[in-house]
mmCIF file with all atom_site columns, C-alpha atoms in Angstrom:
data_model
loop_
_atom_site.group_PDB
_atom_site.id
_atom_site.type_symbol
_atom_site.label_atom_id
_atom_site.label_alt_id
_atom_site.label_comp_id
_atom_site.label_asym_id
_atom_site.label_entity_id
_atom_site.label_seq_id
_atom_site.pdbx_PDB_ins_code
_atom_site.Cartn_x
_atom_site.Cartn_y
_atom_site.Cartn_z
_atom_site.occupancy
_atom_site.B_iso_or_equiv
_atom_site.pdbx_formal_charge
_atom_site.auth_seq_id
_atom_site.auth_comp_id
_atom_site.auth_asym_id
_atom_site.auth_atom_id
_atom_site.pdbx_PDB_model_num
ATOM 1   C CA . MET A 1 1   ? 163.530 114.958 93.691  1.00 86.00 ? 1   MET A CA 1
ATOM 2   C CA . LEU A 1 2   ? 161.190 113.848 90.898  1.00 90.00 ? 2   LEU A CA 1
ATOM 3   C CA . PHE A 1 3   ? 162.829 110.528 90.234  1.00 91.00 ? 3   PHE A CA 1
ATOM 4   C CA . PHE A 1 4   ? 163.188 109.851 93.925  1.00 93.00 ? 4   PHE A CA 1
ATOM 5   C CA . SER A 1 5   ? 159.399 110.248 94.293  1.00 91.00 ? 5   SER A CA 1
ATOM 6   C CA . TYR A 1 6   ? 158.926 108.238 91.129  1.00 90.00 ? 6   TYR A CA 1
ATOM 7   C CA . PHE A 1 7   ? 160.989 105.300 92.355  1.00 93.00 ? 7   PHE A CA 1
ATOM 8   C CA . LYS A 1 8   ? 159.210 105.387 95.703  1.00 92.00 ? 8   LYS A CA 1
ATOM 9   C CA . GLU A 1 9   ? 156.003 104.621 93.824  1.00 90.00 ? 9   GLU A CA 1
ATOM 10  C CA . LEU A 1 10  ? 157.639 101.497 92.404  1.00 92.00 ? 10  LEU A CA 1
ATOM 11  C CA . VAL A 1 11  ? 158.482 99.939  95.775  1.00 94.00 ? 11  VAL A CA 1
ATOM 12  C CA . GLY A 1 12  ? 157.233 96.359  95.878  1.00 94.00 ? 12  GLY A CA 1
ATOM 13  C CA . LYS A 1 13  ? 157.377 95.912  92.102  1.00 95.00 ? 13  LYS A CA 1
ATOM 14  C CA . GLU A 1 14  ? 159.833 93.688  90.279  1.00 96.00 ? 14  GLU A CA 1
ATOM 15  C CA . VAL A 1 15  ? 162.582 95.626  88.498  1.00 97.00 ? 15  VAL A CA 1
ATOM 16  C CA . THR A 1 16  ? 165.818 94.763  86.726  1.00 97.00 ? 16  THR A CA 1
ATOM 17  C CA . VAL A 1 17  ? 168.763 96.966  87.600  1.00 98.00 ? 17  VAL A CA 1
ATOM 18  C CA . GLU A 1 18  ? 171.604 97.030  85.109  1.00 98.00 ? 18  GLU A CA 1
ATOM 19  C CA . LEU A 1 19  ? 174.898 98.307  86.483  1.00 97.00 ? 19  LEU A CA 1
ATOM 20  C CA . LYS A 1 20  ? 177.705 100.118 84.710  1.00 96.00 ? 20  LYS A CA 1
ATOM 21  C CA . ASN A 1 21  ? 179.802 96.941  84.963  1.00 95.00 ? 21  ASN A CA 1
ATOM 22  C CA . ASP A 1 22  ? 177.097 95.114  82.898  1.00 96.00 ? 22  ASP A CA 1
ATOM 23  C CA . LEU A 1 23  ? 175.873 93.080  85.852  1.00 97.00 ? 23  LEU A CA 1
ATOM 24  C CA . ALA A 1 24  ? 172.067 92.920  85.660  1.00 97.00 ? 24  ALA A CA 1
ATOM 25  C CA . ILE A 1 25  ? 170.043 92.001  88.741  1.00 98.00 ? 25  ILE A CA 1
ATOM 26  C CA . LYS A 1 26  ? 166.341 91.289  88.907  1.00 97.00 ? 26  LYS A CA 1
ATOM 27  C CA . GLY A 1 27  ? 164.506 91.682  92.193  1.00 97.00 ? 27  GLY A CA 1
ATOM 28  C CA . ILE A 1 28  ? 161.688 93.242  94.163  1.00 97.00 ? 28  ILE A CA 1
ATOM 29  C CA . LEU A 1 29  ? 162.344 96.941  94.822  1.00 96.00 ? 29  LEU A CA 1
ATOM 30  C CA . HIS A 1 30  ? 162.547 97.213  98.602  1.00 96.00 ? 30  HIS A CA 1
ATOM 31  C CA . SER A 1 31  ? 163.512 100.857 98.989  1.00 96.00 ? 31  SER A CA 1
ATOM 32  C CA . VAL A 1 32  ? 165.232 103.795 97.369  1.00 96.00 ? 32  VAL A CA 1
ATOM 33  C CA . ASP A 1 33  ? 166.784 106.963 98.775  1.00 94.00 ? 33  ASP A CA 1
ATOM 34  C CA . GLN A 1 34  ? 167.715 110.480 97.691  1.00 94.00 ? 34  GLN A CA 1
ATOM 35  C CA . TYR A 1 35  ? 170.935 109.300 95.958  1.00 95.00 ? 35  TYR A CA 1
ATOM 36  C CA . LEU A 1 36  ? 168.842 106.699 94.099  1.00 96.00 ? 36  LEU A CA 1
ATOM 37  C CA . ASN A 1 37  ? 170.647 103.988 96.012  1.00 97.00 ? 37  ASN A CA 1
ATOM 38  C CA . ILE A 1 38  ? 168.484 100.909 95.614  1.00 97.00 ? 38  ILE A CA 1
ATOM 39  C CA . LYS A 1 39  ? 167.767 97.964  97.846  1.00 97.00 ? 39  LYS A CA 1
ATOM 40  C CA . LEU A 1 40  ? 166.480 94.816  96.182  1.00 97.00 ? 40  LEU A CA 1
ATOM 41  C CA . GLU A 1 41  ? 164.981 91.673  97.710  1.00 96.00 ? 41  GLU A CA 1
ATOM 42  C CA . ASN A 1 42  ? 164.694 88.177  96.286  1.00 96.00 ? 42  ASN A CA 1
ATOM 43  C CA . THR A 1 43  ? 167.406 89.034  93.799  1.00 96.00 ? 43  THR A CA 1
ATOM 44  C CA . ARG A 1 44  ? 168.422 86.918  90.850  1.00 95.00 ? 44  ARG A CA 1
ATOM 45  C CA . VAL A 1 45  ? 171.376 87.717  88.616  1.00 96.00 ? 45  VAL A CA 1
ATOM 46  C CA . VAL A 1 46  ? 170.306 87.683  84.976  1.00 96.00 ? 46  VAL A CA 1
ATOM 47  C CA . ASP A 1 47  ? 173.472 85.920  83.755  1.00 93.00 ? 47  ASP A CA 1
ATOM 48  C CA . GLN A 1 48  ? 174.106 83.681  86.796  1.00 92.00 ? 48  GLN A CA 1
ATOM 49  C CA . ASP A 1 49  ? 176.776 81.512  85.151  1.00 92.00 ? 49  ASP A CA 1
ATOM 50  C CA . LYS A 1 50  ? 178.983 84.521  84.559  1.00 93.00 ? 50  LYS A CA 1
ATOM 51  C CA . TYR A 1 51  ? 178.745 85.711  88.167  1.00 94.00 ? 51  TYR A CA 1
ATOM 52  C CA . PRO A 1 52  ? 179.082 82.613  90.404  1.00 93.00 ? 52  PRO A CA 1
ATOM 53  C CA . HIS A 1 53  ? 179.946 84.731  93.449  1.00 94.00 ? 53  HIS A CA 1
ATOM 54  C CA . MET A 1 54  ? 176.400 86.179  93.432  1.00 94.00 ? 54  MET A CA 1
ATOM 55  C CA . LEU A 1 55  ? 174.813 82.752  93.990  1.00 92.00 ? 55  LEU A CA 1
ATOM 56  C CA . SER A 1 56  ? 173.877 83.171  97.657  1.00 92.00 ? 56  SER A CA 1
ATOM 57  C CA . VAL A 1 57  ? 172.984 86.871  97.501  1.00 95.00 ? 57  VAL A CA 1
ATOM 58  C CA . ARG A 1 58  ? 169.240 87.206  98.193  1.00 94.00 ? 58  ARG A CA 1
ATOM 59  C CA . ASN A 1 59  ? 169.055 90.858  99.276  1.00 96.00 ? 59  ASN A CA 1
ATOM 60  C CA . CYS A 1 60  ? 171.340 93.606  98.136  1.00 97.00 ? 60  CYS A CA 1
ATOM 61  C CA . PHE A 1 61  ? 172.096 97.296  98.299  1.00 97.00 ? 61  PHE A CA 1
ATOM 62  C CA . ILE A 1 62  ? 173.170 98.967  95.053  1.00 97.00 ? 62  ILE A CA 1
ATOM 63  C CA . ARG A 1 63  ? 174.932 102.314 95.104  1.00 97.00 ? 63  ARG A CA 1
ATOM 64  C CA . GLY A 1 64  ? 173.019 104.842 92.982  1.00 96.00 ? 64  GLY A CA 1
ATOM 65  C CA . SER A 1 65  ? 176.160 106.082 91.243  1.00 96.00 ? 65  SER A CA 1
ATOM 66  C CA . VAL A 1 66  ? 176.831 102.719 89.537  1.00 97.00 ? 66  VAL A CA 1
ATOM 67  C CA . VAL A 1 67  ? 173.378 102.181 88.060  1.00 97.00 ? 67  VAL A CA 1
ATOM 68  C CA . ARG A 1 68  ? 173.061 102.376 84.280  1.00 97.00 ? 68  ARG A CA 1
ATOM 69  C CA . TYR A 1 69  ? 169.423 101.411 83.747  1.00 96.00 ? 69  TYR A CA 1
ATOM 70  C CA . VAL A 1 70  ? 166.431 100.414 85.807  1.00 96.00 ? 70  VAL A CA 1
ATOM 71  C CA . GLN A 1 71  ? 164.059 98.299  83.757  1.00 96.00 ? 71  GLN A CA 1
ATOM 72  C CA . LEU A 1 72  ? 160.496 98.725  85.002  1.00 93.00 ? 72  LEU A CA 1
ATOM 73  C CA . PRO A 1 73  ? 157.384 96.607  84.759  1.00 89.00 ? 73  PRO A CA 1
ATOM 74  C CA . PRO A 1 74  ? 155.289 97.756  81.767  1.00 84.00 ? 74  PRO A CA 1
ATOM 75  C CA . ASP A 1 75  ? 152.419 98.824  84.033  1.00 84.00 ? 75  ASP A CA 1
ATOM 76  C CA . GLY A 1 76  ? 154.779 100.508 86.461  1.00 80.00 ? 76  GLY A CA 1
ATOM 77  C CA . VAL A 1 77  ? 154.349 104.011 85.131  1.00 83.00 ? 77  VAL A CA 1
ATOM 78  C CA . ASP A 1 78  ? 151.345 106.297 84.790  1.00 85.00 ? 78  ASP A CA 1
ATOM 79  C CA . ILE A 1 79  ? 152.491 108.581 81.984  1.00 88.00 ? 79  ILE A CA 1
ATOM 80  C CA . ASP A 1 80  ? 149.941 111.334 82.702  1.00 90.00 ? 80  ASP A CA 1
ATOM 81  C CA . ILE A 1 81  ? 150.942 111.677 86.334  1.00 88.00 ? 81  ILE A CA 1
ATOM 82  C CA . LEU A 1 82  ? 154.609 111.650 85.326  1.00 89.00 ? 82  LEU A CA 1
ATOM 83  C CA . HIS A 1 83  ? 154.010 114.379 82.719  1.00 91.00 ? 83  HIS A CA 1
ATOM 84  C CA . ASP A 1 84  ? 152.210 116.571 85.241  1.00 92.00 ? 84  ASP A CA 1
ATOM 85  C CA . ALA A 1 85  ? 154.930 116.062 87.820  1.00 91.00 ? 85  ALA A CA 1
ATOM 86  C CA . THR A 1 86  ? 157.597 116.854 85.233  1.00 92.00 ? 86  THR A CA 1
ATOM 87  C CA . ARG A 1 87  ? 155.910 120.160 84.278  1.00 93.00 ? 87  ARG A CA 1
ATOM 88  C CA . ARG A 1 88  ? 155.510 121.066 87.922  1.00 92.00 ? 88  ARG A CA 1
ATOM 89  C CA . GLU A 1 89  ? 159.211 120.333 88.494  1.00 89.00 ? 89  GLU A CA 1
ATOM 90  C CA . ALA A 1 90  ? 160.186 122.384 85.417  1.00 89.00 ? 90  ALA A CA 1
ATOM 91  C CA . ARG A 1 91  ? 158.239 125.371 86.715  1.00 90.00 ? 91  ARG A CA 1
ATOM 92  C CA . GLY A 1 92  ? 160.170 125.021 89.930  1.00 82.00 ? 92  GLY A CA 1
ATOM 93  C CA . GLY A 1 93  ? 157.228 124.186 92.059  1.00 65.00 ? 93  GLY A CA 1
ATOM 94  C CA . MET B 2 1   ? 169.023 114.670 114.818 1.00 56.00 ? 1   MET B CA 1
ATOM 95  C CA . SER B 2 2   ? 167.163 111.631 116.005 1.00 57.00 ? 2   SER B CA 1
ATOM 96  C CA . TRP B 2 3   ? 168.053 108.033 115.379 1.00 61.00 ? 3   TRP B CA 1
ATOM 97  C CA . PRO B 2 4   ? 165.591 105.935 113.441 1.00 57.00 ? 4   PRO B CA 1
ATOM 98  C CA . GLY B 2 5   ? 163.772 103.343 115.483 1.00 62.00 ? 5   GLY B CA 1
ATOM 99  C CA . GLN B 2 6   ? 164.656 99.660  115.254 1.00 58.00 ? 6   GLN B CA 1
ATOM 100 C CA . GLU B 2 7   ? 161.709 98.888  112.961 1.00 59.00 ? 7   GLU B CA 1
ATOM 101 C CA . ASP B 2 8   ? 162.275 101.875 110.606 1.00 68.00 ? 8   ASP B CA 1
ATOM 102 C CA . VAL B 2 9   ? 165.678 100.706 109.410 1.00 68.00 ? 9   VAL B CA 1
ATOM 103 C CA . PHE B 2 10  ? 164.191 97.657  107.730 1.00 69.00 ? 10  PHE B CA 1
ATOM 104 C CA . PHE B 2 11  ? 162.041 99.827  105.484 1.00 72.00 ? 11  PHE B CA 1
ATOM 105 C CA . SER B 2 12  ? 164.756 102.299 104.525 1.00 83.00 ? 12  SER B CA 1
ATOM 106 C CA . THR B 2 13  ? 167.686 102.089 102.158 1.00 83.00 ? 13  THR B CA 1
ATOM 107 C CA . SER B 2 14  ? 170.032 102.333 105.120 1.00 91.00 ? 14  SER B CA 1
ATOM 108 C CA . LEU B 2 15  ? 172.577 99.572  105.574 1.00 94.00 ? 15  LEU B CA 1
ATOM 109 C CA . ALA B 2 16  ? 171.542 99.203  109.227 1.00 94.00 ? 16  ALA B CA 1
ATOM 110 C CA . SER B 2 17  ? 169.657 95.984  108.521 1.00 94.00 ? 17  SER B CA 1
ATOM 111 C CA . TYR B 2 18  ? 172.939 94.450  107.274 1.00 96.00 ? 18  TYR B CA 1
ATOM 112 C CA . LEU B 2 19  ? 174.907 95.263  110.438 1.00 96.00 ? 19  LEU B CA 1
ATOM 113 C CA . ASP B 2 20  ? 176.735 92.272  111.960 1.00 96.00 ? 20  ASP B CA 1
ATOM 114 C CA . LYS B 2 21  ? 175.857 90.116  108.938 1.00 96.00 ? 21  LYS B CA 1
ATOM 115 C CA . LYS B 2 22  ? 178.235 88.504  106.503 1.00 96.00 ? 22  LYS B CA 1
ATOM 116 C CA . LEU B 2 23  ? 178.258 90.497  103.277 1.00 96.00 ? 23  LEU B CA 1
ATOM 117 C CA . LEU B 2 24  ? 179.686 90.433  99.808  1.00 97.00 ? 24  LEU B CA 1
ATOM 118 C CA . VAL B 2 25  ? 180.966 93.828  98.666  1.00 98.00 ? 25  VAL B CA 1
ATOM 119 C CA . LEU B 2 26  ? 181.599 94.277  94.959  1.00 97.00 ? 26  LEU B CA 1
ATOM 120 C CA . LEU B 2 27  ? 184.068 97.050  94.156  1.00 97.00 ? 27  LEU B CA 1
ATOM 121 C CA . ARG B 2 28  ? 184.382 99.161  91.028  1.00 96.00 ? 28  ARG B CA 1
ATOM 122 C CA . ASP B 2 29  ? 187.599 97.390  90.001  1.00 95.00 ? 29  ASP B CA 1
ATOM 123 C CA . GLY B 2 30  ? 185.776 94.036  90.048  1.00 94.00 ? 30  GLY B CA 1
ATOM 124 C CA . ARG B 2 31  ? 187.161 92.830  93.362  1.00 96.00 ? 31  ARG B CA 1
ATOM 125 C CA . LYS B 2 32  ? 184.907 90.821  95.640  1.00 96.00 ? 32  LYS B CA 1
ATOM 126 C CA . LEU B 2 33  ? 185.359 91.361  99.368  1.00 97.00 ? 33  LEU B CA 1
ATOM 127 C CA . LEU B 2 34  ? 183.592 89.339  102.028 1.00 97.00 ? 34  LEU B CA 1
ATOM 128 C CA . GLY B 2 35  ? 183.294 90.203  105.688 1.00 97.00 ? 35  GLY B CA 1
ATOM 129 C CA . ILE B 2 36  ? 181.040 91.192  108.547 1.00 97.00 ? 36  ILE B CA 1
ATOM 130 C CA . LEU B 2 37  ? 179.583 94.709  108.385 1.00 97.00 ? 37  LEU B CA 1
ATOM 131 C CA . ARG B 2 38  ? 180.439 96.616  111.545 1.00 97.00 ? 38  ARG B CA 1
ATOM 132 C CA . SER B 2 39  ? 179.815 100.222 110.481 1.00 97.00 ? 39  SER B CA 1
ATOM 133 C CA . PHE B 2 40  ? 178.707 102.421 107.578 1.00 97.00 ? 40  PHE B CA 1
ATOM 134 C CA . ASP B 2 41  ? 177.593 105.948 106.720 1.00 95.00 ? 41  ASP B CA 1
ATOM 135 C CA . GLN B 2 42  ? 175.443 107.751 104.138 1.00 92.00 ? 42  GLN B CA 1
ATOM 136 C CA . PHE B 2 43  ? 178.183 107.521 101.451 1.00 94.00 ? 43  PHE B CA 1
ATOM 137 C CA . ALA B 2 44  ? 178.307 103.732 101.739 1.00 95.00 ? 44  ALA B CA 1
ATOM 138 C CA . ASN B 2 45  ? 181.709 103.938 103.363 1.00 97.00 ? 45  ASN B CA 1
ATOM 139 C CA . VAL B 2 46  ? 181.795 100.617 105.197 1.00 97.00 ? 46  VAL B CA 1
ATOM 140 C CA . VAL B 2 47  ? 183.860 98.825  107.815 1.00 98.00 ? 47  VAL B CA 1
ATOM 141 C CA . LEU B 2 48  ? 184.267 95.092  107.284 1.00 98.00 ? 48  LEU B CA 1
ATOM 142 C CA . GLU B 2 49  ? 185.586 92.850  110.025 1.00 97.00 ? 49  GLU B CA 1
ATOM 143 C CA . GLY B 2 50  ? 187.382 89.660  109.063 1.00 96.00 ? 50  GLY B CA 1
ATOM 144 C CA . ALA B 2 51  ? 187.514 90.817  105.476 1.00 97.00 ? 51  ALA B CA 1
ATOM 145 C CA . HIS B 2 52  ? 188.833 88.520  102.773 1.00 94.00 ? 52  HIS B CA 1
ATOM 146 C CA . GLU B 2 53  ? 189.080 88.913  99.032  1.00 95.00 ? 53  GLU B CA 1
ATOM 147 C CA . ARG B 2 54  ? 187.638 86.127  96.921  1.00 93.00 ? 54  ARG B CA 1
ATOM 148 C CA . VAL B 2 55  ? 189.604 85.493  93.776  1.00 91.00 ? 55  VAL B CA 1
ATOM 149 C CA . ILE B 2 56  ? 187.836 83.399  91.166  1.00 90.00 ? 56  ILE B CA 1
ATOM 150 C CA . VAL B 2 57  ? 189.573 82.098  88.057  1.00 86.00 ? 57  VAL B CA 1
ATOM 151 C CA . GLY B 2 58  ? 187.460 79.767  85.963  1.00 85.00 ? 58  GLY B CA 1
ATOM 152 C CA . GLU B 2 59  ? 186.413 76.936  88.269  1.00 85.00 ? 59  GLU B CA 1
ATOM 153 C CA . LEU B 2 60  ? 189.045 77.707  90.910  1.00 85.00 ? 60  LEU B CA 1
ATOM 154 C CA . TYR B 2 61  ? 188.626 80.067  93.787  1.00 87.00 ? 61  TYR B CA 1
ATOM 155 C CA . CYS B 2 62  ? 190.703 81.293  96.674  1.00 89.00 ? 62  CYS B CA 1
ATOM 156 C CA . ASP B 2 63  ? 190.242 83.582  99.666  1.00 90.00 ? 63  ASP B CA 1
ATOM 157 C CA . ILE B 2 64  ? 192.932 86.051  100.664 1.00 92.00 ? 64  ILE B CA 1
ATOM 158 C CA . VAL B 2 65  ? 192.719 87.086  104.296 1.00 93.00 ? 65  VAL B CA 1
ATOM 159 C CA . LEU B 2 66  ? 192.816 90.869  104.680 1.00 95.00 ? 66  LEU B CA 1
ATOM 160 C CA . GLY B 2 67  ? 191.639 91.693  108.216 1.00 96.00 ? 67  GLY B CA 1
ATOM 161 C CA . LEU B 2 68  ? 189.750 94.814  109.247 1.00 97.00 ? 68  LEU B CA 1
ATOM 162 C CA . TYR B 2 69  ? 188.983 96.978  106.242 1.00 97.00 ? 69  TYR B CA 1
ATOM 163 C CA . VAL B 2 70  ? 187.490 100.437 105.817 1.00 98.00 ? 70  VAL B CA 1
ATOM 164 C CA . ILE B 2 71  ? 186.189 100.761 102.248 1.00 98.00 ? 71  ILE B CA 1
ATOM 165 C CA . ARG B 2 72  ? 185.640 104.195 100.784 1.00 97.00 ? 72  ARG B CA 1
ATOM 166 C CA . GLY B 2 73  ? 182.074 104.471 99.518  1.00 96.00 ? 73  GLY B CA 1
ATOM 167 C CA . GLU B 2 74  ? 182.900 105.680 96.011  1.00 96.00 ? 74  GLU B CA 1
ATOM 168 C CA . ASN B 2 75  ? 184.493 102.296 95.246  1.00 97.00 ? 75  ASN B CA 1
ATOM 169 C CA . VAL B 2 76  ? 181.444 100.306 96.259  1.00 97.00 ? 76  VAL B CA 1
ATOM 170 C CA . VAL B 2 77  ? 179.231 98.913  93.512  1.00 97.00 ? 77  VAL B CA 1
ATOM 171 C CA . LEU B 2 78  ? 176.999 96.528  95.402  1.00 97.00 ? 78  LEU B CA 1
ATOM 172 C CA . ILE B 2 79  ? 176.597 95.184  98.912  1.00 97.00 ? 79  ILE B CA 1
ATOM 173 C CA . GLY B 2 80  ? 174.914 91.811  99.051  1.00 97.00 ? 80  GLY B CA 1
ATOM 174 C CA . GLU B 2 81  ? 173.700 89.916  102.084 1.00 96.00 ? 81  GLU B CA 1
ATOM 175 C CA . LEU B 2 82  ? 174.964 86.328  101.960 1.00 94.00 ? 82  LEU B CA 1
ATOM 176 C CA . ASP B 2 83  ? 172.187 83.870  102.733 1.00 90.00 ? 83  ASP B CA 1
ATOM 177 C CA . PRO B 2 84  ? 173.733 81.393  105.211 1.00 87.00 ? 84  PRO B CA 1
ATOM 178 C CA . GLU B 2 85  ? 171.239 78.759  104.010 1.00 87.00 ? 85  GLU B CA 1
ATOM 179 C CA . ARG B 2 86  ? 172.682 78.757  100.516 1.00 85.00 ? 86  ARG B CA 1
ATOM 180 C CA . GLU B 2 87  ? 176.014 77.733  99.081  1.00 85.00 ? 87  GLU B CA 1
ATOM 181 C CA . GLU B 2 88  ? 178.265 80.731  98.424  1.00 86.00 ? 88  GLU B CA 1
ATOM 182 C CA . LEU B 2 89  ? 179.559 79.238  95.190  1.00 86.00 ? 89  LEU B CA 1
ATOM 183 C CA . PRO B 2 90  ? 178.440 76.515  92.793  1.00 85.00 ? 90  PRO B CA 1
ATOM 184 C CA . ALA B 2 91  ? 179.399 73.004  93.956  1.00 83.00 ? 91  ALA B CA 1
ATOM 185 C CA . SER B 2 92  ? 181.509 72.546  90.821  1.00 82.00 ? 92  SER B CA 1
ATOM 186 C CA . MET B 2 93  ? 184.030 75.136  91.989  1.00 82.00 ? 93  MET B CA 1
ATOM 187 C CA . THR B 2 94  ? 187.249 73.947  93.606  1.00 75.00 ? 94  THR B CA 1
ATOM 188 C CA . PRO B 2 95  ? 188.364 75.675  96.783  1.00 72.00 ? 95  PRO B CA 1
ATOM 189 C CA . GLY B 2 96  ? 191.863 76.922  97.383  1.00 63.00 ? 96  GLY B CA 1
ATOM 190 C CA . TRP B 2 97  ? 192.597 77.731  101.015 1.00 53.00 ? 97  TRP B CA 1
ATOM 191 C CA . ALA B 2 98  ? 192.756 80.915  103.057 1.00 49.00 ? 98  ALA B CA 1
ATOM 192 C CA . ILE B 2 99  ? 196.231 82.332  102.921 1.00 52.00 ? 99  ILE B CA 1
ATOM 193 C CA . GLN B 2 100 ? 197.773 85.090  104.976 1.00 50.00 ? 100 GLN B CA 1
ATOM 194 C CA . ARG B 2 101 ? 199.107 87.999  102.899 1.00 53.00 ? 101 ARG B CA 1
ATOM 195 C CA . GLY B 2 102 ? 202.900 88.107  102.870 1.00 48.00 ? 102 GLY B CA 1
ATOM 196 C CA . ASP B 2 103 ? 203.154 84.335  103.072 1.00 45.00 ? 103 ASP B CA 1
ATOM 197 C CA . LEU B 2 104 ? 202.517 83.616  99.443  1.00 44.00 ? 104 LEU B CA 1
ATOM 198 C CA . LYS B 2 105 ? 205.702 82.088  98.137  1.00 40.00 ? 105 LYS B CA 1
ATOM 199 C CA . ASP B 2 106 ? 205.282 78.443  99.197  1.00 41.00 ? 106 ASP B CA 1
ATOM 200 C CA . CYS B 2 107 ? 201.722 77.932  98.046  1.00 46.00 ? 107 CYS B CA 1
ATOM 201 C CA . PHE B 2 108 ? 199.998 77.708  94.711  1.00 54.00 ? 108 PHE B CA 1
ATOM 202 C CA . PHE B 2 109 ? 199.295 81.411  94.827  1.00 61.00 ? 109 PHE B CA 1
ATOM 203 C CA . PRO B 2 110 ? 201.740 82.628  92.189  1.00 61.00 ? 110 PRO B CA 1
ATOM 204 C CA . PHE B 2 111 ? 200.124 80.113  89.873  1.00 64.00 ? 111 PHE B CA 1
ATOM 205 C CA . PHE B 2 112 ? 196.742 81.459  90.827  1.00 66.00 ? 112 PHE B CA 1
ATOM 206 C CA . PHE B 2 113 ? 197.642 85.046  90.021  1.00 71.00 ? 113 PHE B CA 1
ATOM 207 C CA . GLN B 2 114 ? 199.245 83.914  86.773  1.00 73.00 ? 114 GLN B CA 1
ATOM 208 C CA . ALA B 2 115 ? 195.995 82.222  85.788  1.00 73.00 ? 115 ALA B CA 1
ATOM 209 C CA . GLN B 2 116 ? 194.033 85.306  86.792  1.00 73.00 ? 116 GLN B CA 1
ATOM 210 C CA . LYS B 2 117 ? 196.322 87.567  84.746  1.00 78.00 ? 117 LYS B CA 1
ATOM 211 C CA . ALA B 2 118 ? 196.061 85.303  81.716  1.00 79.00 ? 118 ALA B CA 1
ATOM 212 C CA . GLU B 2 119 ? 192.283 85.293  81.948  1.00 78.00 ? 119 GLU B CA 1
ATOM 213 C CA . LYS B 2 120 ? 192.179 89.094  82.193  1.00 79.00 ? 120 LYS B CA 1
ATOM 214 C CA . GLU B 2 121 ? 194.546 89.490  79.220  1.00 82.00 ? 121 GLU B CA 1
ATOM 215 C CA . ALA B 2 122 ? 192.407 87.126  77.168  1.00 81.00 ? 122 ALA B CA 1
ATOM 216 C CA . SER B 2 123 ? 189.250 89.083  77.916  1.00 79.00 ? 123 SER B CA 1
ATOM 217 C CA . ASP B 2 124 ? 191.005 92.415  77.253  1.00 81.00 ? 124 ASP B CA 1
ATOM 218 C CA . LEU B 2 125 ? 192.208 91.087  73.913  1.00 82.00 ? 125 LEU B CA 1
ATOM 219 C CA . LYS B 2 126 ? 188.693 89.959  73.070  1.00 79.00 ? 126 LYS B CA 1
ATOM 220 C CA . GLY B 2 127 ? 187.502 93.475  73.943  1.00 79.00 ? 127 GLY B CA 1
ATOM 221 C CA . THR B 2 128 ? 190.015 95.233  71.704  1.00 79.00 ? 128 THR B CA 1
ATOM 222 C CA . MET B 2 129 ? 189.449 92.796  68.810  1.00 77.00 ? 129 MET B CA 1
ATOM 223 C CA . ARG B 2 130 ? 185.743 93.453  69.092  1.00 73.00 ? 130 ARG B CA 1
ATOM 224 C CA . LYS B 2 131 ? 186.322 97.198  69.166  1.00 72.00 ? 131 LYS B CA 1
ATOM 225 C CA . ARG B 2 132 ? 188.518 97.053  66.067  1.00 73.00 ? 132 ARG B CA 1
ATOM 226 C CA . MET B 2 133 ? 185.884 95.008  64.236  1.00 74.00 ? 133 MET B CA 1
ATOM 227 C CA . GLU B 2 134 ? 183.002 97.188  65.347  1.00 71.00 ? 134 GLU B CA 1
ATOM 228 C CA . PHE B 2 135 ? 182.569 98.711  61.884  1.00 72.00 ? 135 PHE B CA 1
ATOM 229 C CA . LEU B 2 136 ? 181.515 95.253  60.683  1.00 73.00 ? 136 LEU B CA 1
ATOM 230 C CA . ASP B 2 137 ? 178.342 95.518  62.767  1.00 67.00 ? 137 ASP B CA 1
ATOM 231 C CA . LEU B 2 138 ? 178.608 91.988  64.177  1.00 60.00 ? 138 LEU B CA 1
ATOM 232 C CA . ASP B 2 139 ? 175.232 91.841  65.921  1.00 61.00 ? 139 ASP B CA 1
#
């Protein structure tokens, strides 16, 4: 559940989600769930010319299983908190 | 089990806020389906009413009418809400027309699929050429 909690902290920040089909979408993280499905708002496709069908998509739901990377804002992660949480998770608590 | 309240659904990852809206569903095989979301579940299985497939080849596009579709969640890549205020496609693109499946022979459809196939073959070829030349470290 660590990454679920982690992504919940990022809600409201701008992220770029790169999918396994190479489509990369930038948008405001609206919500995330246990499968790491992601909902984005105010989306913009990084390579718009290559994906004309995405022109009028403003909000979208991305299935967690097709995500390759989530690019985060540089200030989006507090490494110390993440380390602590990781150790806690590793101990099973 | 209790149902989430009306206001909760807009803050969750649930597809409930997309119900009865016109959506674009991208599938794993690259197909683009459009239709109105009538139902869904936690796997992203979805029911689309008035579904049509949008085929885009270069600057041409065409919609194939499909009807009521149930899409198995594992094939779904992305579900996008279409903003009715915005154009669905760039103005430069030329429309075909909606065509009923099974009535393809007297329209420009065979041509369309031919063009689509040629485009796919070209991109596949590019892919394999690139793979073969990978040892050259092109980037």
